[in-house]
Amino acid sequence: MNKIFDSIILPAREYESEYDCGDGAYMLVYEDSSLSEYEALCKNALDGGFSAVTHNAIEKNEYYTLRGKCLLNLCFTPCDNKLRVIADPNLTEYAVKPVYADKTPVALWQFEVDHSLIDCGMCYIVRCDDGSFFVIDSAHYYSVNDDIRLIEFLKKVSGESKPRVSGWFFSHGHEDHIGKFNDILAYYSDKLDIEAVYVNFPSENHRDAPWGVPAYNSMLDFRRLLNEHKEIRVIKLHTGMHFCVRNLEFDVLCTHEDVYPESTEDFNNTSTVIVMNACDTVVSFPGDASDHSDKVLIDRYNEKLKADIIQISHHGHHGTSPEFYRRTGAKCALFPVTVIKYDEEFPLQESNRLAVEIAGESYIASNGTVEIPLPYKPGQVKVYPDETFEDFDGIFNLWCYEYTEERKKQLYEDYLLRTGK
C-alpha cells in the first residue's frame, strides 16, 4: 500500500486492489461494501483531523471530498457495492460555491476548430458573468493556426488585450483535445491570463500505457509544460467533486478511476465526464467517453444525466450509447466534427440519430462557430460564418480519405452558401 494512506484510518479488512491514479494520487477499492462502511470511514476521517470540502449525494451515490495531509475522496456506489478511497497529494484550493458578478451576458460557444486537415478536435468556450472564460479542451496539433485563432477569438469577444481564462478543463489527453493548449503554453502563454486547469489524466506508468504514441507524447508534453508554468493552478478532478468557476457550477460524473479495473486500451475511456450548470442551463460534456465510461454513467445515474445541451461524445464516431442520449434528453446537440464525417457516420450510429431526433436543434462544428446565449432558449442560437474548408489533397495524403468529385463540389457549394461568398 502506498504511504499516502498512512494518515487515513481505513476499514479493518483487506482491500481488493490498489490503483495508481496518476500525479501522485492512489486509489484503494473495497468490494462488497455498504453505506454504513462508507459513513464510518467518513467519520473516522473527520475525527482524524480531515476537514470537509464537499459532500455530494448524486441519486444513491455518495461522494465526500475532505482535506487534510492529502485530498481525500471517498465514494460509495450501490450499483456495484464498491467503496473507493482516493488519496491525492494535490491540495490546490478550488471554489465550491459560485460567485456572481452579473457584469457580462453568459454564453457558450462551440468553437469552429480548423478542420482543413483533420476531422476531429473540439473546443468549447463559456463566458462567465464577470467577462472571464471557462474553456473546454482545444484543437488538434494539425489544426495549424488554432492557437492564434483561439486567442484572437477570446480577445474579440472580451474586448481585452489579454483575455482572462478563469478555468480550462481537459476531458482527456488525446492530441486533438490538448494539442493547441500545449502550443499556447509553449509559445503564447503571455497572451492569456490562465488561472487554473482542471484535469485528471491517467498515470504515465499505467498498465495500458503508452496507448498510441502521439497521444502518449502529447500527454507527457502537457504535464511538462504545466510544470513549467507554476503560475497556473492545477486541480486534479475525481468523481463526485463539485467545483465552481465564477458563476459556473460543475459536477464530475466519471473519470478513468471509475473505469478501473476494466481496460483503457481504448484511451477514450480515460475521459473525465462533467456537467455544468450555468444560468439554470445544464450542459453535459462527456468528452470522448466510450463503452466502459458509458457503462459507469448508465449504471450510476438517471436524473443526473438530464441536460439541456449535450456535446456528442467522441465527435459522433463511436462513444456513449443510445440510452445515454435518451436519459440526457437534450434539446440542443453539438457535434464537434466535420460535416463530411457527420454525414458518413449518421446512418451507422444509432446514438447520433437518437440525439438528433430528441433535440430540436443540432450543430456541426465545421460549419461555423456557434454562439448559445445562456440561459438556453431554442431559436436564439447564432451561427458564425464558416472560416475553414477541407484541404482534400492534404486529407488524402495524411489519412487516405478520398471523396468523389461530385461530393467535393457539393461540399464546396455548401461552404460558399454558409459563408455568403
Tab-separated table of C-alpha atoms in Angstrom:
chain	number	residue	atom	x	y	z
A	1	MET	CA	0.000	0.000	0.000
A	2	ASN	CA	1.283	3.446	-0.891
A	3	LYS	CA	2.458	5.556	2.074
A	4	ILE	CA	-0.048	8.291	1.156
A	5	PHE	CA	-2.697	6.254	3.017
A	6	ASP	CA	-0.716	6.304	6.297
A	7	SER	CA	-2.694	9.263	7.668
A	8	ILE	CA	-6.092	7.648	6.940
A	9	ILE	CA	-7.996	5.262	9.240
A	10	LEU	CA	-9.040	2.642	6.697
A	11	PRO	CA	-11.614	-0.164	7.018
A	12	ALA	CA	-10.336	-3.026	9.160
A	13	ARG	CA	-10.300	-5.521	6.292
A	14	GLU	CA	-8.378	-6.204	3.124
A	15	TYR	CA	-8.958	-4.022	0.093
A	16	GLU	CA	-9.491	-5.683	-3.278
A	17	SER	CA	-7.000	-3.678	-5.336
A	18	GLU	CA	-4.821	-0.561	-5.490
A	19	TYR	CA	-4.691	1.773	-8.485
A	20	ASP	CA	-2.198	4.444	-9.485
A	21	CYS	CA	-4.418	7.431	-10.408
A	22	GLY	CA	-1.524	9.492	-11.745
A	23	ASP	CA	0.098	12.685	-10.429
A	24	GLY	CA	0.890	11.013	-7.098
A	25	ALA	CA	-2.715	10.018	-6.316
A	26	TYR	CA	-3.698	6.437	-5.443
A	27	MET	CA	-6.985	4.583	-5.001
A	28	LEU	CA	-7.992	1.599	-2.888
A	29	VAL	CA	-11.076	-0.381	-3.944
A	30	TYR	CA	-13.147	-2.342	-1.422
A	31	GLU	CA	-15.590	-4.908	-2.800
A	32	ASP	CA	-18.890	-5.894	-1.139
A	33	SER	CA	-19.037	-2.647	0.792
A	34	SER	CA	-22.024	-0.848	2.273
A	35	LEU	CA	-23.299	2.628	3.038
A	36	SER	CA	-22.544	2.090	6.718
A	37	GLU	CA	-18.902	1.231	5.966
A	38	TYR	CA	-18.631	4.397	3.855
A	39	GLU	CA	-20.209	6.512	6.621
A	40	ALA	CA	-17.860	5.021	9.222
A	41	LEU	CA	-14.876	5.878	7.010
A	42	CYS	CA	-16.122	9.470	6.626
A	43	LYS	CA	-16.471	9.784	10.417
A	44	ASN	CA	-13.002	8.341	11.003
A	45	ALA	CA	-11.516	10.844	8.557
A	46	LEU	CA	-13.250	13.790	10.244
A	47	ASP	CA	-12.269	12.547	13.697
A	48	GLY	CA	-8.716	12.033	12.427
A	49	GLY	CA	-8.199	15.692	11.501
A	50	PHE	CA	-9.589	15.923	7.966
A	51	SER	CA	-11.994	18.769	7.218
A	52	ALA	CA	-14.963	18.549	4.873
A	53	VAL	CA	-14.709	20.215	1.450
A	54	THR	CA	-17.914	18.951	-0.180
A	55	HIS	CA	-20.424	16.170	0.367
A	56	ASN	CA	-22.145	15.328	-2.909
A	57	ALA	CA	-25.009	12.836	-2.867
A	58	ILE	CA	-25.920	12.169	-6.503
A	59	GLU	CA	-29.005	9.992	-6.597
A	60	LYS	CA	-27.958	6.980	-4.468
A	61	ASN	CA	-24.234	7.514	-4.953
A	62	GLU	CA	-22.279	9.049	-2.087
A	63	TYR	CA	-19.211	11.225	-2.618
A	64	TYR	CA	-17.227	13.029	0.057
A	65	THR	CA	-14.183	15.247	-0.505
A	66	LEU	CA	-12.051	16.084	2.526
A	67	ARG	CA	-8.804	17.937	3.087
A	68	GLY	CA	-6.010	17.040	5.490
A	69	LYS	CA	-2.478	15.827	4.848
A	70	CYS	CA	-3.841	14.955	1.417
A	71	LEU	CA	-7.044	15.487	-0.511
A	72	LEU	CA	-9.285	12.544	0.313
A	73	ASN	CA	-12.093	11.436	-1.989
A	74	LEU	CA	-14.460	8.809	-0.673
A	75	CYS	CA	-17.025	7.185	-2.947
A	76	PHE	CA	-19.713	4.556	-2.383
A	77	THR	CA	-21.716	3.300	-5.359
A	78	PRO	CA	-24.612	0.941	-4.563
A	79	CYS	CA	-24.892	-0.324	-8.160
A	80	ASP	CA	-21.749	-2.417	-7.557
A	81	ASN	CA	-21.398	-2.055	-3.750
A	82	LYS	CA	-17.880	-0.699	-4.103
A	83	LEU	CA	-16.093	1.702	-1.786
A	84	ARG	CA	-13.353	3.739	-3.436
A	85	VAL	CA	-10.793	5.618	-1.356
A	86	ILE	CA	-8.623	8.099	-3.264
A	87	ALA	CA	-5.727	9.891	-1.593
A	88	ASP	CA	-4.347	12.777	-3.639
A	89	PRO	CA	-1.307	14.868	-2.612
A	90	ASN	CA	-2.608	17.809	-4.694
A	91	LEU	CA	-4.053	20.235	-2.147
A	92	THR	CA	-4.645	23.095	-4.592
A	93	GLU	CA	-7.596	25.201	-3.470
A	94	TYR	CA	-10.683	25.486	-5.652
A	95	ALA	CA	-14.073	27.129	-5.188
A	96	VAL	CA	-17.078	25.069	-4.097
A	97	LYS	CA	-19.660	27.880	-4.213
A	98	PRO	CA	-20.473	30.126	-7.183
A	99	VAL	CA	-19.600	33.809	-7.121
A	100	TYR	CA	-21.840	36.093	-9.148
A	101	ALA	CA	-20.776	39.342	-10.812
A	102	ASP	CA	-23.699	39.921	-13.216
A	103	LYS	CA	-21.499	42.172	-15.376
A	104	THR	CA	-21.475	40.264	-18.667
A	105	PRO	CA	-24.036	38.113	-20.519
A	106	VAL	CA	-23.207	34.426	-20.127
A	107	ALA	CA	-22.752	32.457	-23.349
A	108	LEU	CA	-21.481	29.132	-24.665
A	109	TRP	CA	-19.585	28.756	-27.932
A	110	GLN	CA	-18.889	25.632	-29.947
A	111	PHE	CA	-15.665	26.914	-31.493
A	112	GLU	CA	-15.020	26.008	-35.121
A	113	VAL	CA	-11.573	24.465	-34.925
A	114	ASP	CA	-9.659	24.300	-38.206
A	115	HIS	CA	-10.834	21.066	-39.842
A	116	SER	CA	-8.841	21.565	-43.045
A	117	LEU	CA	-6.672	18.505	-42.399
A	118	ILE	CA	-8.370	16.636	-39.549
A	119	ASP	CA	-11.938	15.571	-38.802
A	120	CYS	CA	-11.603	15.517	-35.010
A	121	GLY	CA	-10.737	18.065	-32.363
A	122	MET	CA	-13.045	20.080	-30.162
A	123	CYS	CA	-13.094	23.309	-28.208
A	124	TYR	CA	-15.929	24.882	-26.215
A	125	ILE	CA	-15.855	28.289	-24.565
A	126	VAL	CA	-18.083	29.625	-21.801
A	127	ARG	CA	-18.101	33.327	-20.941
A	128	CYS	CA	-18.612	33.782	-17.213
A	129	ASP	CA	-20.678	36.658	-15.871
A	130	ASP	CA	-17.538	38.625	-14.947
A	131	GLY	CA	-16.221	38.504	-18.523
A	132	SER	CA	-13.631	35.777	-17.943
A	133	PHE	CA	-13.740	32.450	-19.794
A	134	PHE	CA	-14.005	28.770	-18.971
A	135	VAL	CA	-12.585	26.707	-21.845
A	136	ILE	CA	-13.132	23.009	-22.578
A	137	ASP	CA	-10.338	21.249	-24.477
A	138	SER	CA	-8.524	22.687	-27.505
A	139	ALA	CA	-7.805	21.724	-31.104
A	140	HIS	CA	-5.615	19.086	-32.759
A	141	TYR	CA	-1.975	19.923	-33.465
A	142	TYR	CA	-2.908	19.504	-37.151
A	143	SER	CA	-5.269	22.473	-36.713
A	144	VAL	CA	-2.230	24.508	-37.523
A	145	ASN	CA	-3.195	28.085	-36.590
A	146	ASP	CA	-5.835	27.420	-33.973
A	147	ASP	CA	-3.674	28.566	-31.062
A	148	ILE	CA	-3.716	32.053	-32.630
A	149	ARG	CA	-7.346	31.776	-33.777
A	150	LEU	CA	-8.489	30.858	-30.279
A	151	ILE	CA	-6.558	33.688	-28.642
A	152	GLU	CA	-7.865	36.187	-31.186
A	153	PHE	CA	-11.425	34.961	-30.692
A	154	LEU	CA	-11.190	35.430	-26.913
A	155	LYS	CA	-9.742	38.913	-27.440
A	156	LYS	CA	-12.555	39.849	-29.812
A	157	VAL	CA	-15.345	38.540	-27.592
A	158	SER	CA	-13.913	40.015	-24.388
A	159	GLY	CA	-12.589	43.284	-25.782
A	160	GLU	CA	-9.470	42.690	-23.666
A	161	SER	CA	-5.895	42.671	-24.974
A	162	LYS	CA	-5.083	39.800	-22.592
A	163	PRO	CA	-8.222	37.697	-22.012
A	164	ARG	CA	-8.753	36.033	-18.642
A	165	VAL	CA	-9.249	32.254	-18.621
A	166	SER	CA	-10.567	31.556	-15.133
A	167	GLY	CA	-10.611	27.816	-15.807
A	168	TRP	CA	-9.530	25.410	-18.540
A	169	PHE	CA	-10.877	21.852	-18.434
A	170	PHE	CA	-9.444	18.925	-20.360
A	171	SER	CA	-11.505	15.807	-20.936
A	172	HIS	CA	-8.552	13.544	-21.785
A	173	GLY	CA	-5.064	13.532	-23.221
A	174	HIS	CA	-5.672	12.832	-26.904
A	175	GLU	CA	-3.783	15.200	-29.188
A	176	ASP	CA	-6.980	16.577	-30.752
A	177	HIS	CA	-8.075	17.798	-27.313
A	178	ILE	CA	-4.832	19.163	-25.833
A	179	GLY	CA	-2.644	19.845	-28.881
A	180	LYS	CA	-3.238	23.570	-29.232
A	181	PHE	CA	-3.191	24.168	-25.462
A	182	ASN	CA	0.308	22.684	-25.481
A	183	ASP	CA	1.262	25.147	-28.229
A	184	ILE	CA	-0.259	28.074	-26.330
A	185	LEU	CA	1.785	27.222	-23.232
A	186	ALA	CA	4.912	26.696	-25.310
A	187	TYR	CA	4.696	29.843	-27.446
A	188	TYR	CA	1.891	32.216	-26.421
A	189	SER	CA	1.380	31.924	-22.676
A	190	ASP	CA	1.918	35.680	-22.349
A	191	LYS	CA	-1.188	36.306	-24.495
A	192	LEU	CA	-3.656	34.836	-21.960
A	193	ASP	CA	-4.110	35.072	-18.203
A	194	ILE	CA	-4.793	31.417	-17.329
A	195	GLU	CA	-5.760	30.981	-13.690
A	196	ALA	CA	-6.381	27.245	-13.325
A	197	VAL	CA	-6.514	23.930	-15.174
A	198	TYR	CA	-8.996	21.182	-14.240
A	199	VAL	CA	-7.931	17.715	-15.347
A	200	ASN	CA	-7.476	14.042	-14.472
A	201	PHE	CA	-5.145	12.176	-16.801
A	202	PRO	CA	-4.062	8.610	-16.005
A	203	SER	CA	-0.591	7.720	-14.829
A	204	GLU	CA	2.112	7.681	-17.489
A	205	ASN	CA	3.036	4.295	-15.962
A	206	HIS	CA	-0.494	2.921	-16.389
A	207	ARG	CA	-0.682	-0.780	-17.258
A	208	ASP	CA	-2.258	0.152	-20.636
A	209	ALA	CA	0.366	2.797	-21.490
A	210	PRO	CA	1.707	4.054	-23.835
A	211	TRP	CA	-1.565	3.769	-25.792
A	212	GLY	CA	-0.936	5.463	-29.148
A	213	VAL	CA	2.419	7.208	-29.313
A	214	PRO	CA	1.048	10.641	-30.414
A	215	ALA	CA	-1.476	10.660	-27.565
A	216	TYR	CA	1.052	9.472	-25.010
A	217	ASN	CA	3.665	12.016	-26.058
A	218	SER	CA	1.074	14.822	-26.110
A	219	MET	CA	0.082	13.915	-22.562
A	220	LEU	CA	3.722	13.923	-21.447
A	221	ASP	CA	4.212	17.340	-23.084
A	222	PHE	CA	1.065	18.610	-21.365
A	223	ARG	CA	2.377	17.637	-17.930
A	224	ARG	CA	5.844	19.006	-18.651
A	225	LEU	CA	4.529	22.361	-19.892
A	226	LEU	CA	2.182	22.772	-16.940
A	227	ASN	CA	5.070	22.032	-14.595
A	228	GLU	CA	6.988	24.870	-16.258
A	229	HIS	CA	4.095	27.283	-15.617
A	230	LYS	CA	3.812	27.335	-11.850
A	231	GLU	CA	1.541	30.406	-12.070
A	232	ILE	CA	-1.302	28.133	-13.276
A	233	ARG	CA	-3.125	26.254	-10.525
A	234	VAL	CA	-3.764	22.575	-11.347
A	235	ILE	CA	-6.801	20.851	-9.834
A	236	LYS	CA	-6.958	17.085	-10.294
A	237	LEU	CA	-10.604	16.100	-10.585
A	238	HIS	CA	-12.148	12.984	-9.063
A	239	THR	CA	-15.670	11.637	-9.447
A	240	GLY	CA	-18.204	13.295	-7.181
A	241	MET	CA	-16.215	16.500	-6.810
A	242	HIS	CA	-18.295	19.657	-7.009
A	243	PHE	CA	-16.400	22.753	-8.100
A	244	CYS	CA	-17.233	26.263	-9.219
A	245	VAL	CA	-15.602	28.762	-11.536
A	246	ARG	CA	-17.105	32.216	-11.084
A	247	ASN	CA	-20.875	31.773	-11.617
A	248	LEU	CA	-20.500	28.295	-13.172
A	249	GLU	CA	-21.131	25.088	-11.193
A	250	PHE	CA	-19.756	21.671	-12.133
A	251	ASP	CA	-20.114	18.061	-11.042
A	252	VAL	CA	-17.684	15.308	-12.029
A	253	LEU	CA	-19.571	12.148	-13.028
A	254	CYS	CA	-16.834	9.793	-14.232
A	255	THR	CA	-13.051	9.502	-14.595
A	256	HIS	CA	-10.654	6.705	-15.555
A	257	GLU	CA	-10.645	5.792	-11.841
A	258	ASP	CA	-14.225	4.559	-12.194
A	259	VAL	CA	-13.422	2.534	-15.311
A	260	TYR	CA	-10.755	0.575	-13.401
A	261	PRO	CA	-10.322	-2.442	-13.376
A	262	GLU	CA	-11.694	-2.526	-16.937
A	263	SER	CA	-9.237	-1.872	-19.752
A	264	THR	CA	-8.467	1.603	-21.010
A	265	GLU	CA	-6.776	0.256	-24.117
A	266	ASP	CA	-9.330	2.470	-25.820
A	267	PHE	CA	-7.821	5.692	-24.493
A	268	ASN	CA	-11.192	7.444	-24.860
A	269	ASN	CA	-12.283	5.581	-21.732
A	270	THR	CA	-9.937	7.835	-19.753
A	271	SER	CA	-12.261	10.781	-20.464
A	272	THR	CA	-13.435	12.831	-17.495
A	273	VAL	CA	-17.172	13.488	-17.778
A	274	ILE	CA	-18.559	16.712	-16.297
A	275	VAL	CA	-21.897	18.505	-16.234
A	276	MET	CA	-22.121	22.279	-15.982
A	277	ASN	CA	-24.951	24.378	-14.592
A	278	ALA	CA	-24.897	27.955	-15.863
A	279	CYS	CA	-27.901	30.267	-15.556
A	280	ASP	CA	-30.125	27.240	-14.808
A	281	THR	CA	-29.000	25.615	-18.053
A	282	VAL	CA	-27.390	22.186	-17.763
A	283	VAL	CA	-24.693	21.316	-20.307
A	284	SER	CA	-23.159	17.841	-20.471
A	285	PHE	CA	-19.556	17.363	-21.636
A	286	PRO	CA	-18.719	13.651	-21.967
A	287	GLY	CA	-15.556	14.341	-23.986
A	288	ASP	CA	-14.724	11.159	-25.874
A	289	ALA	CA	-16.307	8.822	-23.301
A	290	SER	CA	-16.555	5.317	-24.745
A	291	ASP	CA	-18.103	1.963	-23.834
A	292	HIS	CA	-16.685	1.414	-20.327
A	293	SER	CA	-17.272	5.028	-19.326
A	294	ASP	CA	-20.803	4.756	-20.700
A	295	LYS	CA	-21.482	1.729	-18.515
A	296	VAL	CA	-20.385	3.657	-15.418
A	297	LEU	CA	-22.718	6.531	-16.308
A	298	ILE	CA	-25.700	4.313	-17.109
A	299	ASP	CA	-25.247	2.103	-14.029
A	300	ARG	CA	-24.945	5.016	-11.613
A	301	TYR	CA	-27.140	7.834	-12.872
A	302	ASN	CA	-30.562	8.536	-14.245
A	303	GLU	CA	-31.891	12.022	-13.458
A	304	LYS	CA	-28.362	13.409	-13.154
A	305	LEU	CA	-27.768	12.701	-16.843
A	306	LYS	CA	-30.548	15.081	-17.906
A	307	ALA	CA	-29.259	18.139	-19.752
A	308	ASP	CA	-30.475	20.997	-21.906
A	309	ILE	CA	-27.410	20.896	-24.172
A	310	ILE	CA	-25.269	17.871	-24.998
A	311	GLN	CA	-21.796	17.658	-26.520
A	312	ILE	CA	-21.924	14.491	-28.605
A	313	SER	CA	-19.339	12.043	-27.321
A	314	HIS	CA	-16.240	11.210	-29.382
A	315	HIS	CA	-17.234	13.559	-32.191
A	316	GLY	CA	-20.129	11.252	-33.064
A	317	HIS	CA	-17.773	8.437	-34.125
A	318	HIS	CA	-18.454	5.758	-31.513
A	319	GLY	CA	-18.868	6.837	-27.923
A	320	THR	CA	-21.732	6.726	-25.468
A	321	SER	CA	-24.826	4.571	-26.013
A	322	PRO	CA	-28.288	5.499	-27.281
A	323	GLU	CA	-29.506	5.055	-23.694
A	324	PHE	CA	-27.150	7.817	-22.558
A	325	TYR	CA	-28.738	10.284	-25.008
A	326	ARG	CA	-32.213	9.029	-24.132
A	327	ARG	CA	-31.608	9.835	-20.476
A	328	THR	CA	-29.965	13.133	-21.348
A	329	GLY	CA	-32.987	14.294	-23.341
A	330	ALA	CA	-31.095	17.377	-24.545
A	331	LYS	CA	-32.878	19.860	-26.801
A	332	CYS	CA	-29.622	21.075	-28.342
A	333	ALA	CA	-26.967	18.671	-29.690
A	334	LEU	CA	-23.439	19.834	-30.507
A	335	PHE	CA	-21.262	17.732	-32.839
A	336	PRO	CA	-17.516	18.554	-32.635
A	337	VAL	CA	-16.795	17.074	-36.065
A	338	THR	CA	-16.730	17.821	-39.791
A	339	VAL	CA	-19.866	17.665	-41.883
A	340	ILE	CA	-18.109	15.019	-44.026
A	341	LYS	CA	-17.727	12.605	-41.109
A	342	TYR	CA	-21.127	13.544	-39.708
A	343	ASP	CA	-22.801	12.569	-42.989
A	344	GLU	CA	-20.775	9.358	-43.300
A	345	GLU	CA	-21.498	8.161	-39.791
A	346	PHE	CA	-25.074	9.325	-39.250
A	347	PRO	CA	-26.613	6.249	-40.918
A	348	LEU	CA	-24.269	3.975	-38.937
A	349	GLN	CA	-24.564	5.446	-35.429
A	350	GLU	CA	-27.870	4.919	-33.649
A	351	SER	CA	-26.660	7.210	-30.862
A	352	ASN	CA	-26.267	10.151	-33.250
A	353	ARG	CA	-29.655	9.590	-34.830
A	354	LEU	CA	-31.389	9.406	-31.452
A	355	ALA	CA	-29.640	12.524	-30.118
A	356	VAL	CA	-30.727	14.490	-33.190
A	357	GLU	CA	-34.255	13.070	-33.035
A	358	ILE	CA	-34.633	14.202	-29.409
A	359	ALA	CA	-33.008	17.592	-29.947
A	360	GLY	CA	-34.828	20.456	-31.578
A	361	GLU	CA	-31.512	21.931	-32.708
A	362	SER	CA	-28.196	20.363	-33.686
A	363	TYR	CA	-24.980	21.976	-34.923
A	364	ILE	CA	-21.847	20.632	-36.629
A	365	ALA	CA	-18.615	22.362	-35.637
A	366	SER	CA	-17.055	22.518	-39.098
A	367	ASN	CA	-19.998	24.588	-40.376
A	368	GLY	CA	-19.024	27.593	-38.258
A	369	THR	CA	-18.664	28.681	-34.639
A	370	VAL	CA	-21.956	28.511	-32.750
A	371	GLU	CA	-22.918	31.008	-30.022
A	372	ILE	CA	-25.574	29.987	-27.488
A	373	PRO	CA	-26.784	32.660	-25.041
A	374	LEU	CA	-27.417	31.277	-21.551
A	375	PRO	CA	-29.964	30.579	-20.214
A	376	TYR	CA	-30.621	28.456	-23.271
A	377	LYS	CA	-33.778	29.141	-25.249
A	378	PRO	CA	-34.446	27.364	-28.550
A	379	GLY	CA	-34.230	29.581	-31.600
A	380	GLN	CA	-31.694	32.033	-30.163
A	381	VAL	CA	-28.530	30.269	-31.362
A	382	LYS	CA	-26.220	32.315	-33.592
A	383	VAL	CA	-24.045	30.598	-36.220
A	384	TYR	CA	-20.908	32.468	-37.300
A	385	PRO	CA	-19.580	32.363	-40.876
A	386	ASP	CA	-17.615	29.235	-41.750
A	387	GLU	CA	-13.898	30.107	-41.549
A	388	THR	CA	-12.171	26.938	-42.718
A	389	PHE	CA	-12.613	24.427	-45.519
A	390	GLU	CA	-11.336	20.914	-46.153
A	391	ASP	CA	-7.995	20.516	-47.924
A	392	PHE	CA	-8.915	17.390	-49.885
A	393	ASP	CA	-5.389	16.717	-51.158
A	394	GLY	CA	-3.945	17.207	-47.690
A	395	ILE	CA	-6.567	14.941	-46.128
A	396	PHE	CA	-5.807	12.221	-48.663
A	397	ASN	CA	-2.042	12.497	-48.117
A	398	LEU	CA	-2.461	12.264	-44.340
A	399	TRP	CA	-5.378	9.861	-43.892
A	400	CYS	CA	-6.067	8.297	-47.309
A	401	TYR	CA	-9.674	9.540	-47.210
A	402	GLU	CA	-10.854	10.034	-50.768
A	403	TYR	CA	-14.062	11.697	-51.961
A	404	THR	CA	-15.786	11.774	-55.316
A	405	GLU	CA	-15.614	14.906	-57.406
A	406	GLU	CA	-19.390	15.246	-57.029
A	407	ARG	CA	-19.068	15.150	-53.228
A	408	LYS	CA	-16.257	17.727	-53.248
A	409	LYS	CA	-18.318	20.025	-55.444
A	410	GLN	CA	-21.359	19.697	-53.188
A	411	LEU	CA	-19.313	20.412	-50.054
A	412	TYR	CA	-17.723	23.471	-51.628
A	413	GLU	CA	-21.091	24.823	-52.791
A	414	ASP	CA	-22.493	24.340	-49.271
A	415	TYR	CA	-19.448	26.166	-47.868
A	416	LEU	CA	-19.991	29.106	-50.221
A	417	LEU	CA	-23.655	29.234	-49.225
A	418	ARG	CA	-22.799	29.278	-45.490
A	419	THR	CA	-20.191	31.983	-45.894
A	420	GLY	CA	-22.194	34.082	-48.336
A	421	LYS	CA	-19.256	34.152	-50.750
